[in-house]
C-alpha positions in Angstrom: 86.9 54.3 23.8 84.8 54.5 20.6 83.5 51.0 21.2 82.2 52.0 24.6 80.5 55.1 23.2 78.9 53.0 20.5 77.6 50.4 23.1 76.3 53.3 25.2 74.5 54.8 22.3 73.0 51.5 21.4 71.9 50.9 24.9 70.2 54.3 25.0 68.4 53.6 21.7 67.2 50.3 23.1 65.8 52.0 26.2 64.1 54.7 24.2 62.6 52.2 21.8 61.2 50.1 24.7 59.4 53.2 26.0 58.1 53.9 22.5 57.0 50.3 22.0 55.3 50.1 25.4 53.6 53.5 25.3 50.3 51.7 24.4 50.6 49.5 27.5 49.0 52.1 29.8 47.1 50.7 32.8 43.8 51.8 31.3 40.5 52.1 33.1 39.7 50.8 36.6 36.3 50.1 38.1 34.4 53.4 38.6 36.3 55.3 35.8 34.5 57.1 33.1 35.2 55.6 29.6 35.5 58.1 26.9 33.6 57.6 23.6 35.1 56.6 20.3 34.3 56.6 16.6 35.4 53.5 14.8 34.4 51.9 11.5 32.1 49.0 11.5 32.2 46.1 9.0 29.2 47.7 7.2 31.4 50.7 6.5 29.5 53.0 9.0 31.2 54.8 11.9 30.0 53.7 15.3 30.1 55.6 18.6 28.6 54.8 22.0 26.7 58.1 21.7 24.7 56.6 18.9 22.8 54.4 21.4 20.6 57.0 22.9 18.3 54.5 24.7 21.0 52.1 26.0 21.5 51.5 29.7 25.1 50.4 29.2 27.4 48.5 26.9 29.5 45.3 26.7 32.6 46.6 25.0 34.5 43.4 24.0 37.9 43.5 22.4 38.2 40.4 20.2 39.5 39.3 16.8 39.3 36.8 14.0 42.5 34.8 14.6 42.8 34.1 18.3 41.6 30.6 19.3 40.3 31.9 22.5 38.3 34.6 20.7 36.9 32.1 18.2 35.9 29.8 21.0 33.9 32.7 22.6 32.1 33.9 19.4 28.9 32.0 20.0 28.8 33.1 23.6 29.3 36.7 22.6 26.4 36.4 20.1 24.3 34.9 23.0 25.2 37.8 25.3 24.1 40.3 22.6 20.9 38.5 22.0 20.1 38.3 25.8 21.1 41.9 26.7 20.6 44.1 23.7 16.8 44.2 24.1 17.5 45.0 27.8 19.5 48.0 26.8 23.0 46.6 27.1 24.3 45.8 23.5 27.6 44.2 22.6 30.2 46.5 20.9 33.0 44.3 19.5 36.4 45.9 18.7 39.3 44.3 16.9 42.4 45.8 18.5 45.0 43.9 16.4 47.4 45.5 13.9 46.4 44.0 10.5 50.0 44.6 9.2 51.2 42.1 11.9 48.1 39.8 11.7 46.7 39.9 8.2 43.9 37.6 9.2 42.5 40.4 11.3 42.3 42.9 8.4 39.2 44.9 7.8 38.3 42.7 4.8 38.7 39.5 6.8 36.6 41.0 9.6 33.8 41.6 7.1 34.0 38.0 6.0 34.0 36.6 9.6 31.1 38.8 10.6 29.0 37.5 7.7 30.0 33.9 8.2 29.1 33.9 11.9 26.1 36.2 11.6 27.3 38.8 14.0 24.3 40.8 15.4 26.5 43.4 16.9 29.0 46.0 15.5 32.4 44.7 14.8 34.8 47.6 14.7 38.4 48.0 13.7 40.6 49.9 16.2 42.3 51.9 13.4 45.6 53.3 14.7 45.2 51.2 17.8 44.2 54.2 19.9 41.2 52.9 21.7 42.3 49.6 23.4 45.2 51.3 25.3 42.7 53.7 26.8 40.7 50.8 28.1 43.9 48.9 29.1 42.9 45.8 27.2 45.6 43.3 26.8 43.9 40.1 25.5 41.4 38.9 23.0 38.8 38.6 24.3 38.8 41.2 27.0 35.4 42.6 28.3 34.5 46.0 29.8 30.9 46.5 31.1 29.9 50.1 31.0 26.9 51.6 32.7 25.4 54.7 31.2 24.9 57.4 33.8 24.4 61.2 33.9 28.1 61.6 34.5 29.0 59.3 31.6 29.8 55.6 30.9 31.0 54.2 34.1 33.2 51.1 34.1 31.5 48.4 36.2 33.3 45.1 35.2 36.6 44.2 33.6 37.9 40.8 32.6 36.8 37.4 31.2 33.4 36.4 29.9 33.3 33.3 32.1 35.5 30.7 33.8 35.8 28.1 31.0 36.8 29.1 27.4 37.2 25.4 26.3 33.7 24.2 27.1 30.6 26.5 27.4 28.7 23.5 29.0 31.1 23.4 31.9 31.1 27.0 32.9 30.5 27.5 36.6 30.9 31.3 36.9 29.3 33.5 34.3 31.2 36.7 35.2 29.7 38.9 32.5 26.1 37.7 32.9 26.3 38.1 36.7 27.7 41.6 36.4 25.1 42.8 33.8 22.2 41.2 35.8 23.4 43.0 39.0 23.8 46.3 37.2 20.3 46.2 35.6 18.8 45.2 39.0 20.6 48.1 40.7 22.6 45.7 42.9 26.2 45.5 43.8 28.4 43.6 41.4 30.1 41.0 43.6 33.0 40.2 41.1 34.1 43.3 39.3 37.5 42.2 38.0 38.8 38.9 36.6 41.8 37.9 34.6 41.1 38.0 30.9 42.3 34.7 29.2 43.2 35.0 25.6 45.8 36.0 23.0 48.0 39.1 23.4 47.0 42.1 21.3 49.3 42.4 18.2 50.9 45.8 17.9 
């Protein structure tokens, strides 16, 4: 009888722990939702918020990291996106969502090194406490959220992948993010608003 009670207690603990572990796996934002602001530390030591960008028309919030091969493969394309759209009012805001205790290569010190090596022209923020990525519903690195600044707030306009070929930029056929930003800036309907993000799972 005691054995059954012990098994039952263990089963209850496992169930409770599964809820605790997965409490960050909220569905997150959908198209048309308002994204709340955040305040996260940049690799230069300064705190960065979306509200700092008074003249922006929107943002490319990209969850990425140092260690994921998919994220590394997209670094040059993320730099290109920032170069193309920052002067048009849509800067890249990169956020590392990984837990550095689980992935030491994604520590704040390693982020600073990587940003300097690659010459990042955009903020590279650490999601300290891993509180921001669950709000967005990000599950991969990289995972992109295009936000449009409106009088109501920052409206989610696109969620998903950067393009359709992480392996070879020269063979990309569908530039999902560029198409979405171009349509948004032109005041046109975004034809593809959601795609499946391809990358590594976020380390919690």
